[in-house]
Coordinates of C-alpha atoms in Angstrom, one line a residue:
Chain A
M29 CA 0.0 0.0 0.0
K30 CA 1.3 3.5 -0.9
P31 CA 2.7 5.4 2.1
T32 CA 1.1 8.6 1.0
L33 CA -2.3 6.9 1.1
V34 CA -1.6 5.7 4.7
W35 CA -0.4 9.1 5.8
T36 CA -3.4 10.9 4.2
G37 CA -5.9 8.5 5.8
L38 CA -4.1 9.0 9.1
A39 CA -4.2 12.8 8.8
V40 CA -7.9 13.0 8.0
Y41 CA -8.7 10.7 10.9
V42 CA -6.6 12.6 13.5
A43 CA -8.0 15.9 12.3
A44 CA -11.6 14.7 12.6
V45 CA -11.2 13.2 16.1
V46 CA -9.3 16.2 17.5
A47 CA -12.0 18.6 16.0
I48 CA -14.7 16.5 17.7
A49 CA -12.8 16.5 21.0
L50 CA -12.4 20.3 20.9
M51 CA -16.1 20.8 20.2
S52 CA -17.1 18.5 23.1
R53 CA -15.7 21.2 25.5
K54 CA -18.8 23.3 25.1
G55 CA -20.6 23.8 28.4
M56 CA -17.8 22.0 30.3
R57 CA -17.1 23.0 33.9
K58 CA -13.7 22.7 35.6
E59 CA -14.8 20.2 38.2
L60 CA -14.0 16.6 39.0
N61 CA -17.6 15.5 38.6
D62 CA -17.7 16.9 35.1
Y63 CA -14.3 15.8 34.0
F64 CA -14.6 12.2 34.9
L65 CA -18.4 11.6 34.9
A66 CA -19.9 14.3 32.6
R67 CA -22.0 15.5 35.6
R68 CA -23.8 12.1 35.6
A69 CA -26.0 13.4 32.8
M70 CA -25.0 11.2 29.8
S71 CA -27.6 10.0 27.3
G72 CA -28.1 6.4 26.5
V73 CA -27.3 6.6 22.8
L74 CA -23.9 8.4 23.4
S75 CA -23.1 5.9 26.2
A76 CA -23.9 2.9 24.0
L77 CA -21.6 4.0 21.2
S78 CA -18.9 5.0 23.7
Y79 CA -19.3 1.7 25.5
G80 CA -19.0 -0.2 22.3
A81 CA -15.9 1.6 21.2
T82 CA -14.3 1.2 24.7
T83 CA -15.1 -2.5 25.0
Y84 CA -14.1 -3.5 21.5
S85 CA -10.5 -2.9 20.9
A86 CA -8.2 -3.8 18.0
F87 CA -8.5 -7.3 19.3
M88 CA -11.8 -7.8 17.4
L89 CA -10.6 -7.5 13.8
V90 CA -7.1 -8.8 14.5
G91 CA -7.3 -11.2 17.5
L92 CA -10.8 -12.5 17.2
A93 CA -10.5 -12.9 13.4
G94 CA -7.3 -14.8 14.1
L95 CA -9.0 -17.0 16.7
T96 CA -11.7 -17.8 14.0
Y97 CA -9.0 -18.5 11.5
Q98 CA -7.3 -20.9 13.9
G99 CA -10.1 -22.5 15.8
G100 CA -13.4 -21.8 13.9
V101 CA -16.8 -21.1 15.1
G102 CA -15.9 -21.4 18.8
A103 CA -14.7 -17.8 18.5
L104 CA -18.2 -16.8 17.8
G105 CA -19.5 -18.6 20.9
F106 CA -16.8 -17.0 23.0
E107 CA -17.6 -13.5 21.9
L108 CA -21.4 -14.0 22.2
V109 CA -21.1 -15.5 25.7
Y110 CA -19.2 -12.3 26.6
L111 CA -22.1 -10.2 25.1
S112 CA -24.6 -12.2 27.1
G113 CA -22.6 -11.2 30.2
M114 CA -24.1 -7.8 29.8
V115 CA -27.0 -9.3 31.8
L116 CA -24.9 -8.4 34.8
V117 CA -25.7 -4.7 34.0
V118 CA -29.4 -5.6 34.5
Y119 CA -28.6 -6.5 38.1
F120 CA -25.5 -4.3 38.9
G121 CA -26.1 -1.3 36.7
P122 CA -28.9 0.2 38.7
R123 CA -27.0 -0.5 41.9
F124 CA -23.8 1.2 40.7
W125 CA -25.9 4.1 39.3
M126 CA -27.9 4.6 42.5
A127 CA -24.8 4.2 44.8
G128 CA -22.9 6.8 42.7
K129 CA -25.9 9.2 42.7
K130 CA -26.6 9.0 46.4
Y131 CA -23.1 8.8 47.8
G132 CA -21.2 10.7 45.1
Y133 CA -18.7 8.0 44.1
V134 CA -16.5 8.9 41.1
T135 CA -14.7 5.5 40.8
P136 CA -15.7 1.9 41.5
S137 CA -12.7 1.6 43.9
E138 CA -14.0 4.6 45.9
M139 CA -17.3 2.8 46.2
L140 CA -15.7 -0.4 47.4
G141 CA -13.5 1.6 49.9
D142 CA -16.5 3.3 51.3
R143 CA -18.8 0.3 51.4
Y144 CA -16.2 -1.8 53.3
E145 CA -15.1 1.2 55.3
S146 CA -11.4 0.8 54.4
R147 CA -9.1 3.2 52.6
A148 CA -6.8 0.2 51.9
V149 CA -9.6 -1.4 49.9
A150 CA -9.8 1.7 47.7
V151 CA -6.1 1.9 47.2
V152 CA -5.4 -1.8 46.6
T153 CA -8.3 -2.2 44.1
A154 CA -7.1 0.9 42.2
V155 CA -3.5 -0.3 42.1
A156 CA -4.6 -3.7 40.9
S157 CA -6.6 -2.1 38.1
C158 CA -3.5 -0.2 37.0
L159 CA -1.3 -3.3 37.2
F160 CA -3.4 -5.1 34.7
L161 CA -4.7 -2.3 32.5
I162 CA -1.5 -0.4 31.8
P163 CA 0.1 -3.5 30.2
Y164 CA -3.2 -4.1 28.3
S165 CA -2.9 -0.5 26.9
S166 CA 0.7 -0.9 26.0
V167 CA -0.1 -4.0 24.0
Q168 CA -2.8 -2.0 22.2
L169 CA -0.2 0.7 21.4
A170 CA 2.2 -1.9 20.1
G171 CA -0.6 -3.3 18.0
V172 CA -1.1 0.1 16.4
G173 CA 2.7 0.3 15.8
Y174 CA 2.6 -3.1 14.0
L175 CA -0.5 -2.3 12.0
L176 CA 0.7 1.1 10.7
S177 CA 4.3 -0.2 9.9
G178 CA 2.9 -3.3 8.3
M179 CA 0.4 -1.5 6.1
S180 CA 2.7 1.3 5.0
G181 CA 5.4 -1.1 4.1
G182 CA 7.6 0.3 6.9
S183 CA 7.4 4.0 5.9
V184 CA 5.6 4.6 9.2
S185 CA 7.9 2.9 11.6
F186 CA 6.7 0.8 14.6
T187 CA 7.9 3.6 17.0
A188 CA 6.2 6.3 15.0
G189 CA 2.9 4.4 14.9
A190 CA 2.9 3.6 18.6
L191 CA 3.9 7.2 19.4
I192 CA 1.1 8.7 17.2
A193 CA -1.4 6.4 19.1
T194 CA 0.0 7.5 22.5
V195 CA -0.1 11.2 21.7
L196 CA -3.6 10.9 20.3
A197 CA -4.9 8.9 23.2
I198 CA -3.5 11.5 25.6
A199 CA -5.0 14.4 23.7
L200 CA -8.5 12.8 23.5
A201 CA -8.5 12.1 27.2
L202 CA -7.0 15.4 28.2
I203 CA -9.0 17.9 26.1
A204 CA -12.3 17.5 27.9
G205 CA -12.1 14.3 30.0
I206 CA -15.0 12.0 29.6
R207 CA -16.8 14.4 27.2
S208 CA -14.0 14.3 24.6
V209 CA -13.6 10.6 25.2
A210 CA -17.3 9.8 24.8
W211 CA -17.9 12.0 21.8
T212 CA -14.8 10.8 19.9
D213 CA -15.6 7.2 21.0
A214 CA -19.1 7.5 19.5
F215 CA -17.6 8.8 16.2
Q216 CA -15.0 6.0 16.2
A217 CA -17.7 3.4 17.0
L218 CA -19.5 4.4 13.8
I219 CA -16.2 4.3 11.8
M220 CA -15.5 0.8 13.3
I221 CA -18.9 -0.7 12.3
V222 CA -19.2 1.0 8.9
T223 CA -15.7 0.1 7.7
S224 CA -15.9 -3.5 9.0
V225 CA -19.3 -4.2 7.5
G226 CA -18.2 -2.6 4.2
V227 CA -15.0 -4.6 3.9
V228 CA -16.6 -7.9 4.8
W229 CA -19.3 -7.3 2.3
V230 CA -16.7 -6.5 -0.4
V231 CA -14.5 -9.5 0.5
A232 CA -17.5 -11.9 0.6
Q233 CA -18.6 -10.7 -2.8
G234 CA -15.0 -11.3 -4.1
L235 CA -15.3 -14.9 -2.8
G236 CA -18.6 -15.4 -4.6
G237 CA -21.0 -14.2 -1.9
F238 CA -21.9 -15.5 1.5
D239 CA -23.3 -18.7 0.0
S240 CA -20.0 -19.6 -1.6
L241 CA -18.1 -18.7 1.6
F242 CA -20.2 -21.1 3.7
S243 CA -20.1 -23.8 0.9
A244 CA -16.4 -23.6 0.9
L245 CA -16.2 -23.8 4.7
E246 CA -18.6 -26.8 4.8
R247 CA -16.6 -28.5 2.0
D248 CA -13.0 -27.8 3.0
Y249 CA -13.1 -26.9 6.7
P250 CA -16.0 -28.7 8.3
E251 CA -14.2 -29.0 11.6
W252 CA -14.1 -25.2 11.8
L253 CA -17.9 -25.1 12.0
T254 CA -18.2 -27.2 15.2
V255 CA -16.6 -27.3 18.7
P256 CA -14.3 -28.7 19.8
G257 CA -13.9 -29.1 16.0
N258 CA -10.2 -29.1 15.1
G259 CA -9.3 -29.3 18.8
F260 CA -8.5 -25.7 19.4
F261 CA -11.7 -24.9 21.3
S262 CA -11.6 -27.7 23.8
F263 CA -14.3 -27.2 26.5
A264 CA -11.6 -26.2 29.1
T265 CA -10.2 -23.6 26.7
F266 CA -13.7 -22.3 25.9
L267 CA -14.5 -22.0 29.6
G268 CA -11.2 -20.4 30.4
L269 CA -11.7 -17.8 27.7
T270 CA -15.4 -17.0 28.4
L271 CA -15.5 -16.9 32.2
P272 CA -13.3 -13.7 32.6
W273 CA -15.1 -12.0 29.8
F274 CA -18.6 -12.8 31.1
F275 CA -17.8 -10.7 34.1
F276 CA -16.1 -7.9 32.1
S277 CA -18.9 -5.3 32.6
I278 CA -18.5 -5.2 36.3
S279 CA -14.8 -6.2 36.7
N280 CA -13.2 -3.7 34.4
P281 CA -13.4 -0.1 35.8
Q282 CA -13.2 1.6 32.4
V283 CA -16.7 0.2 31.7
S284 CA -18.2 -0.2 35.2
Q285 CA -17.4 3.5 35.8
R286 CA -19.7 4.3 32.9
L287 CA -22.6 3.0 35.0
F288 CA -22.2 6.1 37.3
M289 CA -22.7 8.5 34.3
L290 CA -26.1 7.8 32.9
S291 CA -28.8 10.5 33.5
S292 CA -31.5 7.9 34.4
L293 CA -32.3 4.2 34.4
A294 CA -34.3 4.7 31.3
E295 CA -31.1 6.0 29.6
M296 CA -29.2 3.0 31.0
R297 CA -31.7 0.7 29.4
R298 CA -31.2 2.5 26.1
M299 CA -27.5 2.2 26.4
L300 CA -27.7 -1.5 27.2
L301 CA -30.0 -2.5 24.3
L302 CA -28.3 -0.3 21.7
F303 CA -24.9 -1.7 22.7
L304 CA -26.1 -5.3 22.5
G305 CA -27.3 -4.7 18.9
Y306 CA -24.0 -3.0 18.1
G307 CA -22.0 -5.8 19.7
L308 CA -23.9 -8.6 17.9
I309 CA -23.3 -7.0 14.5
Y310 CA -19.6 -6.2 15.1
T311 CA -19.0 -9.7 16.4
L312 CA -20.6 -11.3 13.4
V313 CA -18.5 -9.1 11.1
A314 CA -15.2 -10.0 12.9
I315 CA -16.1 -13.8 12.6
L316 CA -17.0 -13.6 8.9
W317 CA -13.7 -11.7 8.4
G318 CA -11.8 -14.5 10.0
F319 CA -13.6 -17.2 7.9
S320 CA -13.0 -15.1 4.8
A321 CA -9.2 -15.1 5.6
L322 CA -9.3 -18.8 6.1
V323 CA -10.8 -19.5 2.7
Q324 CA -8.7 -16.8 0.9
S325 CA -5.3 -17.6 2.5
P326 CA -5.4 -21.0 4.3
D327 CA -1.7 -21.6 4.9
L328 CA -0.6 -18.9 7.3
E329 CA 1.7 -20.0 10.1
N330 CA 0.6 -17.2 12.4
P331 CA -3.2 -16.7 12.7
D332 CA -2.6 -13.0 13.8
L333 CA -1.5 -12.4 10.3
A334 CA -5.0 -13.3 8.9
T335 CA -6.2 -9.7 9.0
P336 CA -3.1 -8.0 7.5
T337 CA -2.9 -10.7 4.8
L338 CA -6.5 -10.3 3.8
L339 CA -6.2 -6.6 3.8
S340 CA -3.3 -6.8 1.4
S341 CA -5.0 -9.4 -0.9
P342 CA -6.4 -8.4 -4.3
L343 CA -9.9 -8.8 -2.8
V344 CA -9.5 -5.4 -0.9
P345 CA -8.9 -2.3 -3.0
P346 CA -6.1 -0.1 -1.5
V347 CA -8.5 2.8 -0.6
L348 CA -10.8 0.4 1.3
G349 CA -7.7 -1.1 3.0
V350 CA -6.7 2.3 4.4
I351 CA -10.3 2.9 5.5
V352 CA -10.3 -0.4 7.4
M353 CA -6.9 0.4 8.8
I354 CA -8.4 3.6 10.2
G355 CA -11.3 1.5 11.6
I356 CA -8.8 -0.8 13.5
L357 CA -6.9 2.2 14.7
A358 CA -10.1 3.8 15.9
A359 CA -10.9 0.6 17.8
A360 CA -7.5 0.7 19.6
I361 CA -7.4 4.5 20.4
S362 CA -11.0 4.5 21.7
T363 CA -10.1 1.7 24.1
I364 CA -6.8 3.3 25.3
D365 CA -8.2 6.8 25.9
S366 CA -11.0 5.4 28.0
I367 CA -8.6 3.3 30.1
L368 CA -6.3 6.2 30.5
L369 CA -9.1 8.4 31.8
T370 CA -10.4 5.8 34.2
L371 CA -7.0 4.9 35.5
S372 CA -6.2 8.6 36.1
S373 CA -9.4 9.0 38.1
L374 CA -8.4 5.9 40.2
V375 CA -4.9 7.2 40.8
A376 CA -6.1 10.8 41.7
R377 CA -9.2 9.9 43.7
D378 CA -8.3 6.5 45.3
V379 CA -4.5 6.4 45.6
Y380 CA -3.5 10.1 45.9
G381 CA -6.8 11.0 47.7
N382 CA -6.3 8.3 50.3
L383 CA -2.6 8.5 51.0
G384 CA -1.7 11.8 52.7
R385 CA -4.3 14.3 54.0
K386 CA -7.7 14.5 52.4
E387 CA -7.2 16.6 49.4
S388 CA -9.9 18.8 47.7
S389 CA -11.7 17.6 44.6
A390 CA -10.0 20.5 42.7
Q391 CA -6.6 19.3 43.7
Q392 CA -7.5 15.6 42.8
L393 CA -8.6 16.9 39.3
R394 CA -5.3 18.6 38.8
V395 CA -3.4 15.4 39.8
G396 CA -5.7 13.4 37.5
R397 CA -4.8 15.6 34.5
W398 CA -1.1 15.2 35.2
V399 CA -1.5 11.4 35.6
I400 CA -3.0 10.9 32.1
P401 CA 0.2 11.6 30.1
L402 CA 2.3 9.8 32.7
I403 CA 0.3 6.6 32.5
A404 CA 0.3 6.9 28.7
L405 CA 4.0 7.3 28.5
L406 CA 4.5 4.4 30.9
A407 CA 2.3 2.2 28.5
Y408 CA 4.3 3.5 25.6
G409 CA 7.6 2.7 27.3
F410 CA 6.4 -0.9 27.9
A411 CA 5.3 -1.1 24.3
E412 CA 8.8 -0.2 23.1
L413 CA 10.5 -2.5 25.5
Q414 CA 8.3 -5.4 24.6
L415 CA 9.0 -7.2 27.9
D416 CA 7.6 -10.7 28.5
L417 CA 6.2 -9.7 31.8
I418 CA 4.1 -7.0 30.1
A419 CA 2.8 -9.4 27.6
V420 CA 1.8 -11.8 30.4
L421 CA 0.1 -9.1 32.4
S422 CA -1.8 -8.0 29.3
V423 CA -3.0 -11.4 28.5
S424 CA -4.0 -12.0 32.1
S425 CA -5.8 -8.6 32.4
S426 CA -9.3 -9.9 32.1
A427 CA -8.5 -12.9 34.3
G428 CA -6.6 -10.7 36.8
L429 CA -9.5 -8.2 37.1
L430 CA -11.9 -11.1 37.7
V431 CA -10.6 -11.4 41.2
M432 CA -12.5 -8.2 42.1
V433 CA -15.8 -9.8 41.3
P434 CA -16.5 -11.4 44.7
A435 CA -15.9 -8.0 46.4
I436 CA -18.2 -6.2 44.0
V437 CA -21.0 -8.8 44.3
G438 CA -20.5 -8.8 48.1
A439 CA -20.8 -5.0 48.3
F440 CA -24.4 -5.2 47.1
F441 CA -25.6 -8.6 48.1
W442 CA -23.7 -9.8 51.2
R443 CA -23.7 -7.9 54.4
R444 CA -21.1 -10.1 56.0
G445 CA -18.3 -9.1 53.6
T446 CA -15.3 -7.4 55.2
A447 CA -12.3 -5.3 54.2
A448 CA -9.9 -8.0 55.2
G449 CA -11.9 -10.4 52.9
V450 CA -11.6 -8.0 50.0
L451 CA -7.9 -7.4 50.5
S452 CA -7.0 -11.0 50.8
S453 CA -9.1 -12.1 47.8
V454 CA -7.8 -9.3 45.5
V455 CA -4.1 -9.6 46.5
V456 CA -3.8 -13.4 46.7
G457 CA -6.2 -14.0 43.8
G458 CA -4.3 -11.5 41.6
L459 CA -0.9 -12.9 42.5
L460 CA -2.2 -16.4 41.8
V461 CA -3.3 -15.4 38.3
I462 CA 0.1 -13.7 37.6
F463 CA 1.9 -16.8 38.9
L464 CA -0.1 -19.2 36.7
E465 CA 0.3 -17.0 33.6
L466 CA 4.1 -16.6 34.2
T467 CA 4.7 -20.3 34.7
R468 CA 2.1 -21.3 32.1
I469 CA 0.8 -23.9 34.5
K470 CA -2.8 -25.0 34.0
P471 CA -3.8 -27.2 37.0
L472 CA -6.5 -29.8 35.9
G473 CA -6.2 -28.2 32.4
L474 CA -8.1 -25.1 33.6
A475 CA -7.1 -21.5 32.8
S476 CA -5.8 -18.9 35.3
G477 CA -9.0 -16.9 35.5
I478 CA -11.0 -19.9 36.7
W479 CA -8.5 -20.5 39.5
G480 CA -8.2 -16.8 40.3
L481 CA -12.0 -16.5 40.7
A482 CA -12.3 -19.7 42.7
A483 CA -9.4 -18.6 45.1
S484 CA -10.7 -15.1 45.5
T485 CA -14.3 -16.2 46.2
L486 CA -13.1 -18.7 48.8
L487 CA -10.8 -16.2 50.5
F488 CA -13.4 -13.4 50.4
V489 CA -16.0 -15.7 52.1
V490 CA -13.7 -17.4 54.6
V491 CA -11.8 -14.3 55.7
S492 CA -15.0 -12.3 55.9
L493 CA -16.6 -14.8 58.2
V494 CA -13.7 -14.7 60.6
T495 CA -13.4 -10.9 60.7
E496 CA -15.8 -8.2 61.8
A497 CA -18.1 -6.7 59.1
P498 CA -19.0 -3.0 59.1
A499 CA -22.6 -4.0 60.1
A500 CA -24.2 -0.6 60.2
K501 CA -22.7 0.6 56.9
A502 CA -23.6 -2.7 55.2
E503 CA -27.2 -2.6 56.4
R504 CA -27.6 1.0 55.2
F505 CA -25.8 0.5 51.8
V506 CA -27.4 -2.8 50.8
G507 CA -30.9 -2.0 52.1
D508 CA -31.2 1.6 51.0
I509 CA -29.9 0.9 47.5
R510 CA -32.3 -2.0 47.1
R511 CA -35.2 0.2 48.2
W512 CA -34.2 3.2 46.0
I513 CA -33.8 1.1 42.8
R514 CA -37.2 -0.6 43.3
E515 CA -38.8 2.8 43.2
K516 CA -37.2 3.2 39.8
G517 CA -38.6 -0.1 38.4
A518 CA -35.4 -2.1 38.8
F519 CA -34.8 -5.1 41.2
Chain B
M4 CA -31.2 -16.3 31.8
G5 CA -29.0 -18.7 33.7
I6 CA -30.4 -21.7 31.8
L7 CA -29.9 -19.8 28.5
V8 CA -26.2 -19.1 29.3
L9 CA -25.7 -22.7 30.4
S10 CA -27.2 -23.8 27.0
A11 CA -24.5 -21.7 25.2
Y12 CA -21.9 -24.1 26.7
L13 CA -23.8 -27.4 26.7
I14 CA -25.7 -27.5 23.3
P15 CA -22.7 -26.7 21.0
Y16 CA -20.5 -29.2 22.9
T17 CA -23.1 -32.0 22.9
V18 CA -25.9 -32.3 20.3
L19 CA -24.3 -29.9 17.7
T20 CA -20.7 -31.2 17.9
D21 CA -21.3 -33.4 14.8
V22 CA -23.1 -30.8 12.7
P23 CA -20.4 -29.2 10.5
K24 CA -22.9 -26.9 8.8
W25 CA -23.7 -23.1 8.9
Y26 CA -26.9 -24.0 10.7
G27 CA -25.0 -25.9 13.5
S28 CA -23.3 -24.3 16.5
G29 CA -22.9 -20.9 14.6
L30 CA -26.6 -20.4 14.1
Y31 CA -27.3 -21.7 17.7
W32 CA -25.0 -19.1 19.2
V33 CA -26.6 -16.3 17.1
L34 CA -30.1 -17.4 18.2
F35 CA -28.8 -17.6 21.8
A36 CA -27.5 -14.0 21.6
L37 CA -30.8 -12.8 20.2
A38 CA -32.7 -14.6 22.9
A39 CA -30.4 -13.1 25.5
I40 CA -31.0 -9.6 24.1
F41 CA -34.8 -10.2 24.2
V42 CA -34.6 -11.4 27.8
M43 CA -32.6 -8.4 28.9
A44 CA -35.1 -6.1 27.1
W45 CA -37.9 -7.8 29.1
L46 CA -36.0 -7.6 32.4
T47 CA -35.4 -3.9 32.1
A48 CA -38.8 -3.0 30.7
E49 CA -39.9 -1.2 33.9
W50 CA -36.8 1.0 34.3
R51 CA -37.9 4.6 34.6
E52 CA -36.5 8.1 34.4

């Protein structure tokens, strides 16, 4: 692909998102509540698009397509089980929302700290989120580096590509906080879906239409249409992949924080249903993309090359190739900037705000704005260094964050939960996941996330039972929130 | 909803494991996702402003 085409596409994309970010500043107030939560007045439609862009990273058209290429239809099951995990929003969404509204929480860690009456809980859960999500961001940055250098034939170097992504993510998060993140996310969500649907349509036509695509699959790759099929998606692998992602909507702060922002439960419902429709379409497109690559270029040694190979095949005209490249870039940037903003709020509010004397919200906001570029540069540094440990932490991010689930469930549904229970479950569970990922040990053939969740649940329950619960707080928190959300039609 | 999610694990790994067609596990999972969306719409129908 011609470098000038790549640079032109890149310039148009960057100009468009920066312009949208600048426009989103209108009506903005310089206060913490506005910067991180848009004054808890976000609409369902904007939230849904932003949620989609944040959740779906470059993984979809590269990683998921590669999984389909390698293992077949099990990849569809994996991603749709993740989508069905949004049912947790039905139960936890109104609770997060109401707790934020009544008690003024800005971050999920702040909520846990207050509910369990422990500053340590807020600090530890915030640090754990950073530990897993900064490496995850750095792998996304590296992905952009590879994508741009690969598609431009090296005229955009890996370093330049990763640096462009870093600077852009900083800018989109810094310009107007969640406002610029959400509005640019929404724009990028539209780019992602339109470009991916368009290119899959064109490629399928090139292969003789969807009928021919599926005939070829049934004839030449029948094992790719079943599970365990060719053996890649064994039941243990499927379970190990799906379990961490099923809980994604409550375990990952960059999406659970969104539950504080909606203006009403009716808007939350709108967000949920619109996102589900978006997710279903985007998933189907990524899977069809992977199957198309399998039929078009069946002999790749590395399945992660399925997308770049298909994009450079004669089936995709160069201009469309650049447009899809922008779509993948948008998917990566929209995930990174959301993570940056959420992590900065966790560091400012829960780490900085809890370590010394109690600082004012204005001071926390100033710290948060400084933290955004610092975290981004840290992620960029890790991307350049390409350390094994960073790759391990990134892969284990969804499994690692899963260890917070018992504490989150307990906050709303179990009055006996204690701070000691939370701390032991998050610390020991998190370390267990990292240990299993580093040593690549799979006891009983089960993945790290399953063991992490089992260990953290057991520790949370046992340690809570032998320590003293904050009874009065628990009674108020659990009971009041249940009563308030019932008045709004939730349960 | 729990039964529905459970079926997304059990059905493709049992009855559909020998159906290497587009209307096998692939279609099942798509129908599962549509059913899950429908159930979520129903569960949240009463949510108000």
